[in-house]
């Protein structure tokens, strides 16, 4: 029972993956902004070949929000999935290819997938932490078991083989009680 208490008492209070999630989101945002900004600039140069393709692709970005990178993790993830699905249509892949933007698109997609993996790990780790019993609950159970054990030892104190064990434990219990009382008395005297 003490091993269970010790495990919960010393458990982390959070998954520790927040920094990784933040970094993965930052990389995803940068990839998104780079592709969006390139398309926005290219579509404005009507003298360039294929500027209309950039305009068409920029409209796809608009449909899923140009401020996607400013959304919450969950909203951004949902919108990014839809954006990627739309950009993966054969028509849009051809446009990305004509503009030599397939590598940039693939980078954005891979950064998004990496974010999803790390975010899922964090969610799972946090869920596991929440599933663990509370240290106070386990401590109460531990105290009950110790009281029962001490009660058994006390009941057996007159049996020859138990006398020494009872004497040793009785001294430990007295010392523990006195250390608690002394602390309280010291705190009162110092006040």
mmCIF file of N, CA and C in Angstrom, residues 48-141:
data_model
loop_
_atom_site.group_PDB
_atom_site.id
_atom_site.type_symbol
_atom_site.label_atom_id
_atom_site.label_comp_id
_atom_site.label_asym_id
_atom_site.label_seq_id
_atom_site.Cartn_x
_atom_site.Cartn_y
_atom_site.Cartn_z
ATOM 1 N N UNK A 48 3.392 37.964 -63.861
ATOM 2 C CA UNK A 48 4.096 36.687 -63.704
ATOM 3 C C UNK A 48 3.282 35.551 -64.324
ATOM 4 N N UNK A 49 3.998 34.560 -64.887
ATOM 5 C CA UNK A 49 3.259 33.408 -65.408
ATOM 6 C C UNK A 49 2.612 32.656 -64.240
ATOM 7 N N UNK A 50 1.455 32.128 -64.461
ATOM 8 C CA UNK A 50 0.723 31.320 -63.472
ATOM 9 C C UNK A 50 0.263 32.099 -62.240
ATOM 10 N N UNK A 51 0.200 33.425 -62.346
ATOM 11 C CA UNK A 51 -0.265 34.194 -61.187
ATOM 12 C C UNK A 51 -1.694 33.801 -60.820
ATOM 13 N N UNK A 52 -2.480 33.381 -61.807
ATOM 14 C CA UNK A 52 -3.867 32.980 -61.548
ATOM 15 C C UNK A 52 -3.909 31.695 -60.704
ATOM 16 N N UNK A 53 -2.942 30.823 -60.901
ATOM 17 C CA UNK A 53 -2.877 29.606 -60.080
ATOM 18 C C UNK A 53 -2.642 29.976 -58.605
ATOM 19 N N UNK A 54 -1.782 30.966 -58.392
ATOM 20 C CA UNK A 54 -1.530 31.441 -57.028
ATOM 21 C C UNK A 54 -2.806 32.053 -56.442
ATOM 22 N N UNK A 55 -3.529 32.779 -57.261
ATOM 23 C CA UNK A 55 -4.804 33.366 -56.817
ATOM 24 C C UNK A 55 -5.789 32.268 -56.421
ATOM 25 N N UNK A 56 -5.887 31.231 -57.251
ATOM 26 C CA UNK A 56 -6.802 30.118 -56.956
ATOM 27 C C UNK A 56 -6.430 29.429 -55.644
ATOM 28 N N UNK A 57 -5.171 29.171 -55.452
ATOM 29 C CA UNK A 57 -4.723 28.503 -54.231
ATOM 30 C C UNK A 57 -4.907 29.404 -53.000
ATOM 31 N N UNK A 58 -4.694 30.700 -53.186
ATOM 32 C CA UNK A 58 -4.887 31.632 -52.076
ATOM 33 C C UNK A 58 -6.353 31.649 -51.646
ATOM 34 N N UNK A 59 -7.256 31.500 -52.606
ATOM 35 C CA UNK A 59 -8.690 31.428 -52.288
ATOM 36 C C UNK A 59 -8.996 30.201 -51.422
ATOM 37 N N UNK A 60 -8.282 29.112 -51.663
ATOM 38 C CA UNK A 60 -8.450 27.918 -50.825
ATOM 39 C C UNK A 60 -8.019 28.250 -49.394
ATOM 40 N N UNK A 61 -6.900 28.942 -49.248
ATOM 41 C CA UNK A 61 -6.441 29.349 -47.919
ATOM 42 C C UNK A 61 -7.481 30.242 -47.246
ATOM 43 N N UNK A 62 -8.039 31.186 -48.021
ATOM 44 C CA UNK A 62 -9.063 32.087 -47.477
ATOM 45 C C UNK A 62 -10.262 31.306 -46.955
ATOM 46 N N UNK A 63 -10.647 30.269 -47.677
ATOM 47 C CA UNK A 63 -11.826 29.479 -47.305
ATOM 48 C C UNK A 63 -11.664 28.837 -45.924
ATOM 49 N N UNK A 64 -10.438 28.548 -45.535
ATOM 50 C CA UNK A 64 -10.193 27.900 -44.246
ATOM 51 C C UNK A 64 -9.580 28.840 -43.217
ATOM 52 N N UNK A 65 -9.494 30.096 -43.543
ATOM 53 C CA UNK A 65 -9.050 31.183 -42.677
ATOM 54 C C UNK A 65 -7.574 31.514 -42.876
ATOM 55 N N UNK A 66 -7.355 32.781 -43.161
ATOM 56 C CA UNK A 66 -5.986 33.271 -43.298
ATOM 57 C C UNK A 66 -5.327 33.436 -41.930
ATOM 58 N N UNK A 67 -6.131 33.420 -40.877
ATOM 59 C CA UNK A 67 -5.619 33.540 -39.509
ATOM 60 C C UNK A 67 -5.641 32.200 -38.784
ATOM 61 N N UNK A 68 -5.575 31.157 -39.520
ATOM 62 C CA UNK A 68 -5.587 29.803 -38.976
ATOM 63 C C UNK A 68 -4.510 29.625 -37.904
ATOM 64 N N UNK A 69 -3.371 30.240 -38.106
ATOM 65 C CA UNK A 69 -2.250 30.114 -37.172
ATOM 66 C C UNK A 69 -2.477 30.844 -35.851
ATOM 67 N N UNK A 70 -3.541 31.600 -35.747
ATOM 68 C CA UNK A 70 -3.856 32.329 -34.513
ATOM 69 C C UNK A 70 -4.929 31.608 -33.694
ATOM 70 N N UNK A 71 -5.461 30.509 -34.217
ATOM 71 C CA UNK A 71 -6.546 29.782 -33.552
ATOM 72 C C UNK A 71 -6.005 28.888 -32.431
ATOM 73 N N UNK A 72 -6.927 28.384 -31.618
ATOM 74 C CA UNK A 72 -6.553 27.417 -30.584
ATOM 75 C C UNK A 72 -6.040 26.154 -31.261
ATOM 76 N N UNK A 73 -5.331 25.337 -30.493
ATOM 77 C CA UNK A 73 -4.776 24.105 -31.054
ATOM 78 C C UNK A 73 -5.847 23.253 -31.731
ATOM 79 N N UNK A 74 -6.964 23.047 -31.053
ATOM 80 C CA UNK A 74 -7.988 22.157 -31.604
ATOM 81 C C UNK A 74 -8.652 22.754 -32.837
ATOM 82 N N UNK A 75 -8.989 24.039 -32.806
ATOM 83 C CA UNK A 75 -9.605 24.682 -33.979
ATOM 84 C C UNK A 75 -8.637 24.704 -35.150
ATOM 85 N N UNK A 76 -7.391 25.046 -34.863
ATOM 86 C CA UNK A 76 -6.387 25.091 -35.924
ATOM 87 C C UNK A 76 -6.189 23.713 -36.534
ATOM 88 N N UNK A 77 -6.148 22.697 -35.706
ATOM 89 C CA UNK A 77 -5.944 21.335 -36.203
ATOM 90 C C UNK A 77 -7.085 20.924 -37.124
ATOM 91 N N UNK A 78 -8.318 21.227 -36.726
ATOM 92 C CA UNK A 78 -9.477 20.876 -37.549
ATOM 93 C C UNK A 78 -9.445 21.613 -38.889
ATOM 94 N N UNK A 79 -9.165 22.904 -38.844
ATOM 95 C CA UNK A 79 -9.122 23.693 -40.080
ATOM 96 C C UNK A 79 -7.948 23.281 -40.970
ATOM 97 N N UNK A 80 -6.820 23.001 -40.356
ATOM 98 C CA UNK A 80 -5.628 22.605 -41.116
ATOM 99 C C UNK A 80 -5.881 21.286 -41.840
ATOM 100 N N UNK A 81 -6.560 20.357 -41.176
ATOM 101 C CA UNK A 81 -6.889 19.081 -41.826
ATOM 102 C C UNK A 81 -7.709 19.314 -43.081
ATOM 103 N N UNK A 82 -8.718 20.177 -42.958
ATOM 104 C CA UNK A 82 -9.592 20.477 -44.108
ATOM 105 C C UNK A 82 -8.805 21.174 -45.214
ATOM 106 N N UNK A 83 -7.944 22.108 -44.826
ATOM 107 C CA UNK A 83 -7.122 22.816 -45.810
ATOM 108 C C UNK A 83 -6.226 21.841 -46.560
ATOM 109 N N UNK A 84 -5.580 20.962 -45.835
ATOM 110 C CA UNK A 84 -4.681 19.985 -46.459
ATOM 111 C C UNK A 84 -5.456 19.067 -47.402
ATOM 112 N N UNK A 85 -6.623 18.604 -46.954
ATOM 113 C CA UNK A 85 -7.453 17.752 -47.824
ATOM 114 C C UNK A 85 -7.806 18.478 -49.117
ATOM 115 N N UNK A 86 -8.159 19.740 -49.009
ATOM 116 C CA UNK A 86 -8.520 20.526 -50.190
ATOM 117 C C UNK A 86 -7.303 20.728 -51.101
ATOM 118 N N UNK A 87 -6.163 21.002 -50.500
ATOM 119 C CA UNK A 87 -4.953 21.207 -51.304
ATOM 120 C C UNK A 87 -4.460 19.910 -51.938
ATOM 121 N N UNK A 88 -4.869 18.773 -51.394
ATOM 122 C CA UNK A 88 -4.442 17.479 -51.938
ATOM 123 C C UNK A 88 -5.289 16.999 -53.112
ATOM 124 N N UNK A 89 -6.315 17.744 -53.484
ATOM 125 C CA UNK A 89 -7.086 17.335 -54.666
ATOM 126 C C UNK A 89 -6.168 17.400 -55.881
ATOM 127 N N UNK A 90 -6.440 16.579 -56.867
ATOM 128 C CA UNK A 90 -5.544 16.520 -58.034
ATOM 129 C C UNK A 90 -5.404 17.878 -58.715
ATOM 130 N N UNK A 91 -6.482 18.630 -58.769
ATOM 131 C CA UNK A 91 -6.433 19.959 -59.393
ATOM 132 C C UNK A 91 -5.474 20.890 -58.648
ATOM 133 N N UNK A 92 -5.573 20.894 -57.328
ATOM 134 C CA UNK A 92 -4.712 21.786 -56.544
ATOM 135 C C UNK A 92 -3.274 21.287 -56.477
ATOM 136 N N UNK A 93 -3.076 19.984 -56.519
ATOM 137 C CA UNK A 93 -1.709 19.447 -56.568
ATOM 138 C C UNK A 93 -1.034 19.896 -57.866
ATOM 139 N N UNK A 94 -1.766 19.889 -58.944
ATOM 140 C CA UNK A 94 -1.206 20.360 -60.224
ATOM 141 C C UNK A 94 -0.818 21.834 -60.135
ATOM 142 N N UNK A 95 -1.657 22.628 -59.501
ATOM 143 C CA UNK A 95 -1.359 24.053 -59.348
ATOM 144 C C UNK A 95 -0.120 24.255 -58.469
ATOM 145 N N UNK A 96 -0.050 23.516 -57.362
ATOM 146 C CA UNK A 96 1.128 23.614 -56.487
ATOM 147 C C UNK A 96 2.392 23.197 -57.239
ATOM 148 N N UNK A 97 2.273 22.157 -58.027
ATOM 149 C CA UNK A 97 3.405 21.664 -58.808
ATOM 150 C C UNK A 97 3.845 22.689 -59.848
ATOM 151 N N UNK A 98 2.877 23.310 -60.529
ATOM 152 C CA UNK A 98 3.198 24.323 -61.551
ATOM 153 C C UNK A 98 3.922 25.519 -60.938
ATOM 154 N N UNK A 99 3.612 25.817 -59.687
ATOM 155 C CA UNK A 99 4.260 26.932 -58.989
ATOM 156 C C UNK A 99 5.500 26.484 -58.206
ATOM 157 N N UNK A 100 5.882 25.214 -58.358
ATOM 158 C CA UNK A 100 7.027 24.627 -57.643
ATOM 159 C C UNK A 100 6.862 24.725 -56.127
ATOM 160 N N UNK A 101 5.626 24.542 -55.662
ATOM 161 C CA UNK A 101 5.334 24.672 -54.240
ATOM 162 C C UNK A 101 5.028 23.340 -53.544
ATOM 163 N N UNK A 102 5.194 22.231 -54.256
ATOM 164 C CA UNK A 102 4.941 20.941 -53.621
ATOM 165 C C UNK A 102 5.831 20.709 -52.396
ATOM 166 N N UNK A 103 7.113 21.034 -52.444
ATOM 167 C CA UNK A 103 7.945 20.854 -51.238
ATOM 168 C C UNK A 103 7.434 21.683 -50.049
ATOM 169 N N UNK A 104 7.014 22.916 -50.311
ATOM 170 C CA UNK A 104 6.503 23.768 -49.228
ATOM 171 C C UNK A 104 5.190 23.200 -48.680
ATOM 172 N N UNK A 105 4.325 22.714 -49.560
ATOM 173 C CA UNK A 105 3.077 22.093 -49.122
ATOM 174 C C UNK A 105 3.353 20.837 -48.299
ATOM 175 N N UNK A 106 4.274 19.995 -48.782
ATOM 176 C CA UNK A 106 4.607 18.766 -48.058
ATOM 177 C C UNK A 106 5.218 19.065 -46.688
ATOM 178 N N UNK A 107 5.997 20.138 -46.605
ATOM 179 C CA UNK A 107 6.558 20.535 -45.318
ATOM 180 C C UNK A 107 5.452 20.957 -44.357
ATOM 181 N N UNK A 108 4.506 21.769 -44.853
ATOM 182 C CA UNK A 108 3.386 22.197 -44.009
ATOM 183 C C UNK A 108 2.593 20.977 -43.530
ATOM 184 N N UNK A 109 2.357 20.053 -44.439
ATOM 185 C CA UNK A 109 1.605 18.839 -44.099
ATOM 186 C C UNK A 109 2.359 18.006 -43.057
ATOM 187 N N UNK A 110 3.650 17.826 -43.242
ATOM 188 C CA UNK A 110 4.424 17.015 -42.288
ATOM 189 C C UNK A 110 4.518 17.704 -40.922
ATOM 190 N N UNK A 111 4.629 19.026 -40.906
ATOM 191 C CA UNK A 111 4.671 19.764 -39.626
ATOM 192 C C UNK A 111 3.333 19.615 -38.897
ATOM 193 N N UNK A 112 2.249 19.625 -39.675
ATOM 194 C CA UNK A 112 0.922 19.434 -39.083
ATOM 195 C C UNK A 112 0.790 18.026 -38.495
ATOM 196 N N UNK A 113 1.243 17.024 -39.230
ATOM 197 C CA UNK A 113 1.170 15.641 -38.751
ATOM 198 C C UNK A 113 2.038 15.445 -37.505
ATOM 199 N N UNK A 114 3.202 16.069 -37.486
ATOM 200 C CA UNK A 114 4.082 15.983 -36.315
ATOM 201 C C UNK A 114 3.403 16.619 -35.098
ATOM 202 N N UNK A 115 2.746 17.755 -35.320
ATOM 203 C CA UNK A 115 2.022 18.407 -34.225
ATOM 204 C C UNK A 115 0.935 17.481 -33.690
ATOM 205 N N UNK A 116 0.179 16.875 -34.597
ATOM 206 C CA UNK A 116 -0.910 15.993 -34.164
ATOM 207 C C UNK A 116 -0.394 14.843 -33.298
ATOM 208 N N UNK A 117 0.743 14.274 -33.672
ATOM 209 C CA UNK A 117 1.314 13.176 -32.890
ATOM 210 C C UNK A 117 1.707 13.619 -31.484
ATOM 211 N N UNK A 118 2.401 14.735 -31.397
ATOM 212 C CA UNK A 118 2.863 15.235 -30.100
ATOM 213 C C UNK A 118 1.677 15.664 -29.240
ATOM 214 N N UNK A 119 0.688 16.290 -29.866
ATOM 215 C CA UNK A 119 -0.497 16.731 -29.131
ATOM 216 C C UNK A 119 -1.260 15.526 -28.583
ATOM 217 N N UNK A 120 -1.360 14.462 -29.377
ATOM 218 C CA UNK A 120 -2.032 13.240 -28.922
ATOM 219 C C UNK A 120 -1.268 12.593 -27.769
ATOM 220 N N UNK A 121 0.061 12.608 -27.842
ATOM 221 C CA UNK A 121 0.885 12.078 -26.741
ATOM 222 C C UNK A 121 0.623 12.858 -25.455
ATOM 223 N N UNK A 122 0.575 14.184 -25.584
ATOM 224 C CA UNK A 122 0.324 15.025 -24.414
ATOM 225 C C UNK A 122 -1.053 14.730 -23.827
ATOM 226 N N UNK A 123 -2.051 14.628 -24.672
ATOM 227 C CA UNK A 123 -3.411 14.355 -24.194
ATOM 228 C C UNK A 123 -3.459 13.003 -23.480
ATOM 229 N N UNK A 124 -2.809 12.003 -24.048
ATOM 230 C CA UNK A 124 -2.784 10.680 -23.429
ATOM 231 C C UNK A 124 -2.063 10.685 -22.096
ATOM 232 N N UNK A 125 -0.932 11.366 -22.046
ATOM 233 C CA UNK A 125 -0.158 11.433 -20.795
ATOM 234 C C UNK A 125 -0.947 12.165 -19.714
ATOM 235 N N UNK A 126 -1.606 13.253 -20.075
ATOM 236 C CA UNK A 126 -2.409 13.989 -19.100
ATOM 237 C C UNK A 126 -3.593 13.148 -18.616
ATOM 238 N N UNK A 127 -4.202 12.400 -19.526
ATOM 239 C CA UNK A 127 -5.321 11.527 -19.142
ATOM 240 C C UNK A 127 -4.849 10.452 -18.167
ATOM 241 N N UNK A 128 -3.678 9.889 -18.425
ATOM 242 C CA UNK A 128 -3.137 8.875 -17.512
ATOM 243 C C UNK A 128 -2.880 9.451 -16.126
ATOM 244 N N UNK A 129 -2.377 10.675 -16.067
ATOM 245 C CA UNK A 129 -2.139 11.311 -14.767
ATOM 246 C C UNK A 129 -3.449 11.525 -14.013
ATOM 247 N N UNK A 130 -4.507 11.901 -14.754
ATOM 248 C CA UNK A 130 -5.791 12.125 -14.109
ATOM 249 C C UNK A 130 -6.438 10.827 -13.626
ATOM 250 N N UNK A 131 -6.058 9.713 -14.215
ATOM 251 C CA UNK A 131 -6.620 8.418 -13.822
ATOM 252 C C UNK A 131 -6.047 7.905 -12.502
ATOM 253 N N UNK A 132 -4.888 8.425 -12.124
ATOM 254 C CA UNK A 132 -4.259 7.963 -10.887
ATOM 255 C C UNK A 132 -5.061 8.452 -9.681
ATOM 256 N N UNK A 133 -5.123 7.601 -8.648
ATOM 257 C CA UNK A 133 -5.819 7.985 -7.421
ATOM 258 C C UNK A 133 -5.130 9.183 -6.780
ATOM 259 N N UNK A 134 -5.900 9.909 -6.035
ATOM 260 C CA UNK A 134 -5.424 11.055 -5.292
ATOM 261 C C UNK A 134 -4.571 10.563 -4.108
ATOM 262 N N UNK A 135 -3.482 11.238 -3.818
ATOM 263 C CA UNK A 135 -2.593 10.844 -2.719
ATOM 264 C C UNK A 135 -3.315 10.857 -1.379
ATOM 265 N N UNK A 136 -4.234 11.783 -1.167
ATOM 266 C CA UNK A 136 -4.975 11.850 0.096
ATOM 267 C C UNK A 136 -5.833 10.610 0.301
ATOM 268 N N UNK A 137 -6.472 10.133 -0.752
ATOM 269 C CA UNK A 137 -7.308 8.932 -0.664
ATOM 270 C C UNK A 137 -6.440 7.725 -0.317
ATOM 271 N N UNK A 138 -5.322 7.587 -1.002
ATOM 272 C CA UNK A 138 -4.437 6.456 -0.738
ATOM 273 C C UNK A 138 -3.846 6.566 0.666
ATOM 274 N N UNK A 139 -3.557 7.781 1.108
ATOM 275 C CA UNK A 139 -3.000 7.958 2.454
ATOM 276 C C UNK A 139 -4.002 7.495 3.507
ATOM 277 N N UNK A 140 -5.281 7.831 3.326
ATOM 278 C CA UNK A 140 -6.295 7.375 4.287
ATOM 279 C C UNK A 140 -6.344 5.850 4.330
ATOM 280 N N UNK A 141 -6.278 5.220 3.149
ATOM 281 C CA UNK A 141 -6.262 3.754 3.097
ATOM 282 C C UNK A 141 -5.021 3.203 3.809
#
